[in-house]
PDB file of C-alpha atoms in Angstrom:
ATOM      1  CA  UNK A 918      12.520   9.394  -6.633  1.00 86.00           C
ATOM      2  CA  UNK A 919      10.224   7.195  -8.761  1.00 94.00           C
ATOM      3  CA  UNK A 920       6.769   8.989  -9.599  1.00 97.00           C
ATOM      4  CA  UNK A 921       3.570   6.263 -10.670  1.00 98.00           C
ATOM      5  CA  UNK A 922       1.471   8.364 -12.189  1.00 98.00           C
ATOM      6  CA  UNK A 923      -2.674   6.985 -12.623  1.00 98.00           C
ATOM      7  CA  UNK A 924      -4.803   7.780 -15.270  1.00 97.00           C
ATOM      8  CA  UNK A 925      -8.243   8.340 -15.484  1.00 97.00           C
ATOM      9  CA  UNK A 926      -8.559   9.788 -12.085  1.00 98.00           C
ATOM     10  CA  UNK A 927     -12.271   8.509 -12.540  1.00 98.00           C
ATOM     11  CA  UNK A 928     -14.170   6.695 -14.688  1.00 97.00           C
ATOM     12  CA  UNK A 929     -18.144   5.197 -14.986  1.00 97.00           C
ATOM     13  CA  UNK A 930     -18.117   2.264 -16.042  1.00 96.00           C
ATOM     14  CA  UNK A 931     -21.550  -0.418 -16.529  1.00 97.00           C
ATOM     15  CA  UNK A 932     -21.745  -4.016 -15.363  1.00 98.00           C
ATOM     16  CA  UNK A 933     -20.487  -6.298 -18.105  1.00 97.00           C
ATOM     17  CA  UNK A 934     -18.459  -3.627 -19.942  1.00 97.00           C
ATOM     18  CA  UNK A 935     -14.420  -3.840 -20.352  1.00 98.00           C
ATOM     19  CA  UNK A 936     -12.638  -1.091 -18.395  1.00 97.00           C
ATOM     20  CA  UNK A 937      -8.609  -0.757 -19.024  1.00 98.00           C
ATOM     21  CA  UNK A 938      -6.654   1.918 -16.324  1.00 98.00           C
ATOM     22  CA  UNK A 939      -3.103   2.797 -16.531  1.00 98.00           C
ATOM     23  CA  UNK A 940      -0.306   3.413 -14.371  1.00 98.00           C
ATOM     24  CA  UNK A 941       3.357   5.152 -15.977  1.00 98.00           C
ATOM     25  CA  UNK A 942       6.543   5.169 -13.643  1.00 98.00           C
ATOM     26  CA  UNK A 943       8.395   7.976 -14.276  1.00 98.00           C
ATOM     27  CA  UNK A 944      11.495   5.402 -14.975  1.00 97.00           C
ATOM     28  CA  UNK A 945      12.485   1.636 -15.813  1.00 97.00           C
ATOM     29  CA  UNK A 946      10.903  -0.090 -12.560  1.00 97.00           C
ATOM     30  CA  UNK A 947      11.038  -3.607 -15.326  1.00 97.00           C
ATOM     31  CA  UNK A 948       8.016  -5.646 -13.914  1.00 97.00           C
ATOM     32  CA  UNK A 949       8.219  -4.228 -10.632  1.00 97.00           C
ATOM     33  CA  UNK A 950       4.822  -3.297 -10.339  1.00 98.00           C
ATOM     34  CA  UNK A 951       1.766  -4.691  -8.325  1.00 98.00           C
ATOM     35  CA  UNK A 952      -2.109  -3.615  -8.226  1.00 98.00           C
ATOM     36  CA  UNK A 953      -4.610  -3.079  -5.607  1.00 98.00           C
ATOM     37  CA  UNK A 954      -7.818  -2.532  -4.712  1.00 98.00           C
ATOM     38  CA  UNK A 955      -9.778  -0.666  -1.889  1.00 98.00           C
ATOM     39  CA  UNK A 956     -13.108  -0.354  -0.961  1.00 98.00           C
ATOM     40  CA  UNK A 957     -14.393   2.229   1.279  1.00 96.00           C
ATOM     41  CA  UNK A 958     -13.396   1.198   4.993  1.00 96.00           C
ATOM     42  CA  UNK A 959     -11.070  -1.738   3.892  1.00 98.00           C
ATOM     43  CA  UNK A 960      -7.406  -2.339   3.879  1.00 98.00           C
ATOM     44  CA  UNK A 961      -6.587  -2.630   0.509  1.00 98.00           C
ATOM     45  CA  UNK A 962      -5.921  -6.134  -1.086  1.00 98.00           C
ATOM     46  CA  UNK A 963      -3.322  -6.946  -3.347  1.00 98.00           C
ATOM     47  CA  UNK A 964      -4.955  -8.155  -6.879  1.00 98.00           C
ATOM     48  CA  UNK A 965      -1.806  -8.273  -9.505  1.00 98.00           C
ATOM     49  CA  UNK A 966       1.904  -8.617  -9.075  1.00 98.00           C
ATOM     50  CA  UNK A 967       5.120  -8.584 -11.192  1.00 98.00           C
ATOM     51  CA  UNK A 968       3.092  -7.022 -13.524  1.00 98.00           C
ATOM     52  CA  UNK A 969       1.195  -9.827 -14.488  1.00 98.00           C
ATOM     53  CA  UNK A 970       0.582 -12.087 -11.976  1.00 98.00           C
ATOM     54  CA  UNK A 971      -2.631 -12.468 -10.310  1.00 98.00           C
ATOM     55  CA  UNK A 972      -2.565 -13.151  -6.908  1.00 97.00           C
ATOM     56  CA  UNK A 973      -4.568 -16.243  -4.692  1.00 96.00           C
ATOM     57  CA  UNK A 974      -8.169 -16.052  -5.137  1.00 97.00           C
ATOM     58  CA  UNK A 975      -8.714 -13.225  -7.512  1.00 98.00           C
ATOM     59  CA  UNK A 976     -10.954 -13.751 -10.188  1.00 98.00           C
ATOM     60  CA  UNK A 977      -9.253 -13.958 -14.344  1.00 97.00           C
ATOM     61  CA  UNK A 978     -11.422 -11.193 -15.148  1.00 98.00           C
ATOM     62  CA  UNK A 979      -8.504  -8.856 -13.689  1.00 98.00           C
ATOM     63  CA  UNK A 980      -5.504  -8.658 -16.144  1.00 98.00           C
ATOM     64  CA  UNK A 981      -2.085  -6.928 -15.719  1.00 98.00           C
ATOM     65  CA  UNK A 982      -0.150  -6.351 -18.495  1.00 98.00           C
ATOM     66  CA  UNK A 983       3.075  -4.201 -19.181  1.00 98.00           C
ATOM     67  CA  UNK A 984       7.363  -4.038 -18.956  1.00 98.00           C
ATOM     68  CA  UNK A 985       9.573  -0.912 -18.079  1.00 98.00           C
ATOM     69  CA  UNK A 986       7.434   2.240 -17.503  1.00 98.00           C
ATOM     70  CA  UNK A 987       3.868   1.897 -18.968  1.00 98.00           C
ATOM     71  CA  UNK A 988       1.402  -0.461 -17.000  1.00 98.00           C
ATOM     72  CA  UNK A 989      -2.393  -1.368 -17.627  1.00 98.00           C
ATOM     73  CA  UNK A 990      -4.811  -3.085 -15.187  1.00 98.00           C
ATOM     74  CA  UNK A 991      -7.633  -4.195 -17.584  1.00 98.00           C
ATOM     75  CA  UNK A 992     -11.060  -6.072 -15.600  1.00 98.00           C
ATOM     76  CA  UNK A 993     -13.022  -7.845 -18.206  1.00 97.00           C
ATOM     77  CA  UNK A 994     -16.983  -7.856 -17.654  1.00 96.00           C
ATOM     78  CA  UNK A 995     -16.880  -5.544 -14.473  1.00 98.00           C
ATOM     79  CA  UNK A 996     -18.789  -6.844 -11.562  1.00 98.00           C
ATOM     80  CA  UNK A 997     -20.756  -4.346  -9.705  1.00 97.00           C
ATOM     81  CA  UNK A 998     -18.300  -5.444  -6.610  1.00 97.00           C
ATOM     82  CA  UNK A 999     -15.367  -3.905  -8.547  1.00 98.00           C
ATOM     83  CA  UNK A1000     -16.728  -0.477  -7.476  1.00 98.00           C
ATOM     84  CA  UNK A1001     -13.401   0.671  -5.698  1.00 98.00           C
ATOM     85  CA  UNK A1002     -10.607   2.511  -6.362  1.00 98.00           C
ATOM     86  CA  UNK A1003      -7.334   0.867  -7.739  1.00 98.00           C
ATOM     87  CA  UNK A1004      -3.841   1.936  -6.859  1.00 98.00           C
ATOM     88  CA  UNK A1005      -0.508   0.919  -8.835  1.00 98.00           C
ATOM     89  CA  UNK A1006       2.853   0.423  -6.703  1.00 98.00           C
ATOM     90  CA  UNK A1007       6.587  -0.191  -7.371  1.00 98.00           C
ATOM     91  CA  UNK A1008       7.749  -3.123  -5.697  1.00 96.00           C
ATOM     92  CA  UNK A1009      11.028  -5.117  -5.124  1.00 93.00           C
ATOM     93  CA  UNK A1010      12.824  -2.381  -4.371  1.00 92.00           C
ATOM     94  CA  UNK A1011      11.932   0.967  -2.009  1.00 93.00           C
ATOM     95  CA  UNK A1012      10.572   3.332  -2.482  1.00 96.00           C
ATOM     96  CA  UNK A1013       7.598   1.311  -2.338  1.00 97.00           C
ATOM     97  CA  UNK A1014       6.092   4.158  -4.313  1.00 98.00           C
ATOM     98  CA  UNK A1015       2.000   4.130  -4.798  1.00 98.00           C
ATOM     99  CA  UNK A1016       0.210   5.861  -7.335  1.00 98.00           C
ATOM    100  CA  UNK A1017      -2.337   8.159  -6.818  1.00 98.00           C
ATOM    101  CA  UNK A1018      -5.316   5.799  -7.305  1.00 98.00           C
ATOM    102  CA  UNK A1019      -8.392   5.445 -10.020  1.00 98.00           C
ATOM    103  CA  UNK A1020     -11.629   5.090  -9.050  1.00 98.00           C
ATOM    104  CA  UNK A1021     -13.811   2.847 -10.903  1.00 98.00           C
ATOM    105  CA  UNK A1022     -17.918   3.560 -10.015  1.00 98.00           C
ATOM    106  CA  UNK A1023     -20.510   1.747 -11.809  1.00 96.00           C
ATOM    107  CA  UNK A1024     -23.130   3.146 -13.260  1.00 93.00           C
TER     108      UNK A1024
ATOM    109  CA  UNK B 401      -2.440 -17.806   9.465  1.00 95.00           C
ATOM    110  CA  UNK B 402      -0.946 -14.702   8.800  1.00 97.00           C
ATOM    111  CA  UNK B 403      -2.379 -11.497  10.893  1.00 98.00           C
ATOM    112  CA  UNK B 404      -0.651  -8.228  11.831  1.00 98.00           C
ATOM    113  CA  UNK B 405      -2.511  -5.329  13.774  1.00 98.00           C
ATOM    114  CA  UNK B 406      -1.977  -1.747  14.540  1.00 98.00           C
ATOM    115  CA  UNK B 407      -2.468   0.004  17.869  1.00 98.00           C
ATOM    116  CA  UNK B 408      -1.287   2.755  19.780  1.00 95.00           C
ATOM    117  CA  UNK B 409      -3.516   6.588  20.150  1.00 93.00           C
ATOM    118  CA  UNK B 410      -6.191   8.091  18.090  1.00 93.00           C
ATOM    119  CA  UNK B 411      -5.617  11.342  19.012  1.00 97.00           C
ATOM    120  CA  UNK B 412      -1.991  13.075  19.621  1.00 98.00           C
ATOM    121  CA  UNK B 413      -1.490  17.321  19.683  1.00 97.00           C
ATOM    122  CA  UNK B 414       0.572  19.043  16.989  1.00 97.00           C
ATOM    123  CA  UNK B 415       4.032  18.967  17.364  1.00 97.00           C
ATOM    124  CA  UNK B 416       4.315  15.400  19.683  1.00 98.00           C
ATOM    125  CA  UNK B 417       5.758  12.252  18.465  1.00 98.00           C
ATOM    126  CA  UNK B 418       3.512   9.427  17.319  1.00 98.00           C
ATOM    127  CA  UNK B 419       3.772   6.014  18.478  1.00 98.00           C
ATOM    128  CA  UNK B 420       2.414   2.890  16.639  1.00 98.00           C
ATOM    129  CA  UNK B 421       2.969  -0.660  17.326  1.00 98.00           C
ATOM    130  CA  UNK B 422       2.053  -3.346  14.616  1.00 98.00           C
ATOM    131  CA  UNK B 423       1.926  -6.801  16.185  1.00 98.00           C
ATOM    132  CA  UNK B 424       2.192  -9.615  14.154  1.00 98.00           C
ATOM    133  CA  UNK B 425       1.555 -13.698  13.566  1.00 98.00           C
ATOM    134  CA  UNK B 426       2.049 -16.744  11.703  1.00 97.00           C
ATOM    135  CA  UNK B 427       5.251 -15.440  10.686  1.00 97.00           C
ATOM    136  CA  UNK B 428       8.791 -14.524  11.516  1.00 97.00           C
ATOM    137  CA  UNK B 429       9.571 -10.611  11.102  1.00 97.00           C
ATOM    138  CA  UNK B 430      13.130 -12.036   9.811  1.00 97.00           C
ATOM    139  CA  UNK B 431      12.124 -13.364   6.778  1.00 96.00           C
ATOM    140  CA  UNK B 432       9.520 -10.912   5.764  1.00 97.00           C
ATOM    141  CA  UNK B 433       9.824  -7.230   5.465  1.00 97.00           C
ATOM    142  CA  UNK B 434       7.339  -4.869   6.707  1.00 98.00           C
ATOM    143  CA  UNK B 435       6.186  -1.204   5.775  1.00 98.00           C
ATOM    144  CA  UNK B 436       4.235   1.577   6.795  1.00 98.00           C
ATOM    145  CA  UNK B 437       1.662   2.648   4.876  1.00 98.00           C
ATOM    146  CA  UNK B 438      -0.862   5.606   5.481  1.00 98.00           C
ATOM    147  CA  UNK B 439      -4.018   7.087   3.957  1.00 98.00           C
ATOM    148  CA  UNK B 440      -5.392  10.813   4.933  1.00 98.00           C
ATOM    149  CA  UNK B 441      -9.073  10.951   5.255  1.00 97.00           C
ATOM    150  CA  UNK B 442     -10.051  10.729   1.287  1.00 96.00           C
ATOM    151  CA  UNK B 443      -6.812  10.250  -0.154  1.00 98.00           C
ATOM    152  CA  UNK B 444      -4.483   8.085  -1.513  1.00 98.00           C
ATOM    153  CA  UNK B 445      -2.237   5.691  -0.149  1.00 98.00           C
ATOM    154  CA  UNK B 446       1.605   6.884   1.228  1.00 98.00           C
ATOM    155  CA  UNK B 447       4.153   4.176   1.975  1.00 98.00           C
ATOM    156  CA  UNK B 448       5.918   5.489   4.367  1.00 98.00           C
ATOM    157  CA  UNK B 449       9.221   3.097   5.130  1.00 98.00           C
ATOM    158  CA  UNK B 450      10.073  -0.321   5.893  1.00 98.00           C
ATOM    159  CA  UNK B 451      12.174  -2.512   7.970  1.00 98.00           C
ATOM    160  CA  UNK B 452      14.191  -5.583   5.808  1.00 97.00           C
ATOM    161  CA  UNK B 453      14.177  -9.172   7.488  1.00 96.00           C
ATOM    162  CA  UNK B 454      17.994  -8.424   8.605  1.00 97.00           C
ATOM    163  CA  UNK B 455      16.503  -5.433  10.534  1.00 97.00           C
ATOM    164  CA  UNK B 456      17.611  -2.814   8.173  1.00 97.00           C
ATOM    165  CA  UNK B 457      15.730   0.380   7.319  1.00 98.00           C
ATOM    166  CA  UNK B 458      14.449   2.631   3.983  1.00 97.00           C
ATOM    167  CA  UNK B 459      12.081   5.348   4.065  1.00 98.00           C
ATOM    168  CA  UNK B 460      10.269   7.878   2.340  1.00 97.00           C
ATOM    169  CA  UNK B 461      12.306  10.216   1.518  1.00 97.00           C
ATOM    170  CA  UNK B 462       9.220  12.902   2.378  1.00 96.00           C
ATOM    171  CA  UNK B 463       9.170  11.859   5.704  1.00 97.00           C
ATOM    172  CA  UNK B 464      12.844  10.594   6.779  1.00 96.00           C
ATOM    173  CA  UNK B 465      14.013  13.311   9.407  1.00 97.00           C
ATOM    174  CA  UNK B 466      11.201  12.712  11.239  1.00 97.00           C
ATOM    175  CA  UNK B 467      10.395   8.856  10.627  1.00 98.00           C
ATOM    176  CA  UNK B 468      12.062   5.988  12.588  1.00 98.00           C
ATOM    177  CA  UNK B 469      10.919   2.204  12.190  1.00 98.00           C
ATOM    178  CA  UNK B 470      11.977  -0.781  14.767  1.00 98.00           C
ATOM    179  CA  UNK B 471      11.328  -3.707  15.874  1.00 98.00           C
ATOM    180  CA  UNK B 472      11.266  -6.772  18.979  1.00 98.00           C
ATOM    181  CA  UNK B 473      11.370  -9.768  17.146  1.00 97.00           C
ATOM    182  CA  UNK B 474      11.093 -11.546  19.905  1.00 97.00           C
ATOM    183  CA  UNK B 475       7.983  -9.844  20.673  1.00 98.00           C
ATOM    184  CA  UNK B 476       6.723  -9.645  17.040  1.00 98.00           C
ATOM    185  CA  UNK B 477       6.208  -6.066  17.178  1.00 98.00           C
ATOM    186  CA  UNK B 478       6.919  -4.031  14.485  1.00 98.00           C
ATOM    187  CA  UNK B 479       7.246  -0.079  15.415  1.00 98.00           C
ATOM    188  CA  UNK B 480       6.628   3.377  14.509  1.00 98.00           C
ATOM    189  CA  UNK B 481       7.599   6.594  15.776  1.00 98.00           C
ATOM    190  CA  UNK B 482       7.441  10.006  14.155  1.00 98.00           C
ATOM    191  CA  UNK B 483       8.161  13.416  15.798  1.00 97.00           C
ATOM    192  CA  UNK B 484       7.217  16.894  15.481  1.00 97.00           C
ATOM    193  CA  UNK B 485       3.324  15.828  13.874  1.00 98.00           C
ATOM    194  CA  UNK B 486       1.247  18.546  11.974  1.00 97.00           C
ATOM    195  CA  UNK B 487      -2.623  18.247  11.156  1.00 97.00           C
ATOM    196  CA  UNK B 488      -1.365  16.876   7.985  1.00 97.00           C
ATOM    197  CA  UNK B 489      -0.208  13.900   9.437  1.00 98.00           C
ATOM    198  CA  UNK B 490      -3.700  12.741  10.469  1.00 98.00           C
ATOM    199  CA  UNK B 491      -4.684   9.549   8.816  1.00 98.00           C
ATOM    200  CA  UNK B 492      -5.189   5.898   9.122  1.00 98.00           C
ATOM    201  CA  UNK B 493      -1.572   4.220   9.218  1.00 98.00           C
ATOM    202  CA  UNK B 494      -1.372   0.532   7.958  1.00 98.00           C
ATOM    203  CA  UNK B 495       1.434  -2.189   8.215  1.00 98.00           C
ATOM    204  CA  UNK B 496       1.726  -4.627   5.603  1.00 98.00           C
ATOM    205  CA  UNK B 497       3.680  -7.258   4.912  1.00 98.00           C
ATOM    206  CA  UNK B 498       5.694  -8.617   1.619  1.00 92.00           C
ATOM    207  CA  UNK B 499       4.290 -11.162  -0.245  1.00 88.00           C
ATOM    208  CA  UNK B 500       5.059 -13.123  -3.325  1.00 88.00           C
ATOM    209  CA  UNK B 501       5.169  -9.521  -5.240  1.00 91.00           C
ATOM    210  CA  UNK B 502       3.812  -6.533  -3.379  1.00 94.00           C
ATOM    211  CA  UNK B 503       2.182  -6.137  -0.369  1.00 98.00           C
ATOM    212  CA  UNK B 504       0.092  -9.452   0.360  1.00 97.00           C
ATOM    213  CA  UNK B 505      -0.947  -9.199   4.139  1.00 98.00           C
ATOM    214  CA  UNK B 506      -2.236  -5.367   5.562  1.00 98.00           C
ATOM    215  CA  UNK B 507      -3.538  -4.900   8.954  1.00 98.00           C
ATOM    216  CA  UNK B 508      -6.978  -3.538   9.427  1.00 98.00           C
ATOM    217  CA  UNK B 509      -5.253   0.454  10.326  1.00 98.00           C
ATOM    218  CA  UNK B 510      -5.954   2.699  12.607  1.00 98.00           C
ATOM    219  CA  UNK B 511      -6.646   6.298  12.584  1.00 98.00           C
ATOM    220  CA  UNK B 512      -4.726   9.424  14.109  1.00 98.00           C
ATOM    221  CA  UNK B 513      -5.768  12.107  14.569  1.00 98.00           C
ATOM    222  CA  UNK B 514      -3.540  15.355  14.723  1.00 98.00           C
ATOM    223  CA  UNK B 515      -5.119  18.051  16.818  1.00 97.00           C
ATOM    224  CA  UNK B 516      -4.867  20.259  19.890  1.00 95.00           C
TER     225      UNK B 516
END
């Protein structure tokens, strides 16, 4: 079985700064990867898929970049509403696998 | 537009089987797959198994002796069942559906609880 493994577990990061996460499958999953985020309470909402594609009505400051087992979500001048946490996922084909999430505060 | 929505009990004693219905619209369950996802209280997310448009099945491979995942098209219903539960299995459970890449449309969960 695929294993997406997160990293940082946790980071602080202020309004305005540049904050990259990362997400490694532990095999080839291509572009087969897709980003979310969830706020306390909510269902979480898709933001990037295939890697690199953002999805309707999320803003260009959220970036997904990456091919074959190394990923990077990368938000440009965070937005106190981007308090969440972020999970990675391997699509197209199950296991749907998710990683096990970063949370992004802001200070 | 498109909408799906869990039900079923919040509470269910260790060792029954769990029964979860995600109802659907503005879309036909044969040309979309849906999945199972659920979240223990403070964790992370667990997809838990799917069922293709042609009504075929996949699941986690964690939870596969004990998962099973149907559905009434003509009822667009969407279902889950899962026997023997432990405390561990409390959570909120999600259906989502497929989108252009991922996981576009999630229903709002609901939460089981495991307890005697």
């Amino acid at each position: 079985n695929i294993v997406m493994t997160q990293s940082p577990k946790s980071m602080s990061i202020s309004v305005g700064d540049r904050v990259t996460m990362n997400c490694k499958a532990s095999q080839n999953v291509y572009n087969n990867i897709a980003w979310y985020q969830q706020k306390p309470g909510q269902s979480p909402k898709l933001l990037i898929y295939y890697a690199s594609n953002r999805y309707n009505g999320v803003p260009d400051r959220f970036t997904g970049s990456g091919y074959g087992t190394d990923f990077t979500l990368t938000i440009n001048s965070v937005q106190a509403e981007d308090a969440a946490f972020y999970y990675c996922q391997r699509i197209y084909n199950s296991p749907f696998t998710f990683g096990s999430g970063t949370k992004l505060e802001i200070k | 537009q498109v909408q799906l929505k869990e039900s079923g009990p919040g509470l269910v004693k260790p060792s029954e089987t769990l029964s979860l219905t995600c109802t659907v619209s503005g879309f036909s369950l044969t040309s979309y797959h849906v999945s199972w996802v659920r979240q223990p209280p403070g964790k992370g997310l667990e997809w838990m198994g799917v069922i293709w448009g042609d009504g075929s099945t996949a699941y986690n491979s964690a939870l596969k002796s004990r998962l099973s995942i149907s559905r009434d098209t003509s009822k667009s219903q969407v279902f889950l069942k899962m026997s023997s539960l432990k405390t561990e299995d409390t959570a909120t459970y999600y259906c989502a559906r497929a989108g252009p890449g991922g996981f576009a449309y999630w229903g709002q969960g609901t939460l089981v609880t495991v307890s005697s």
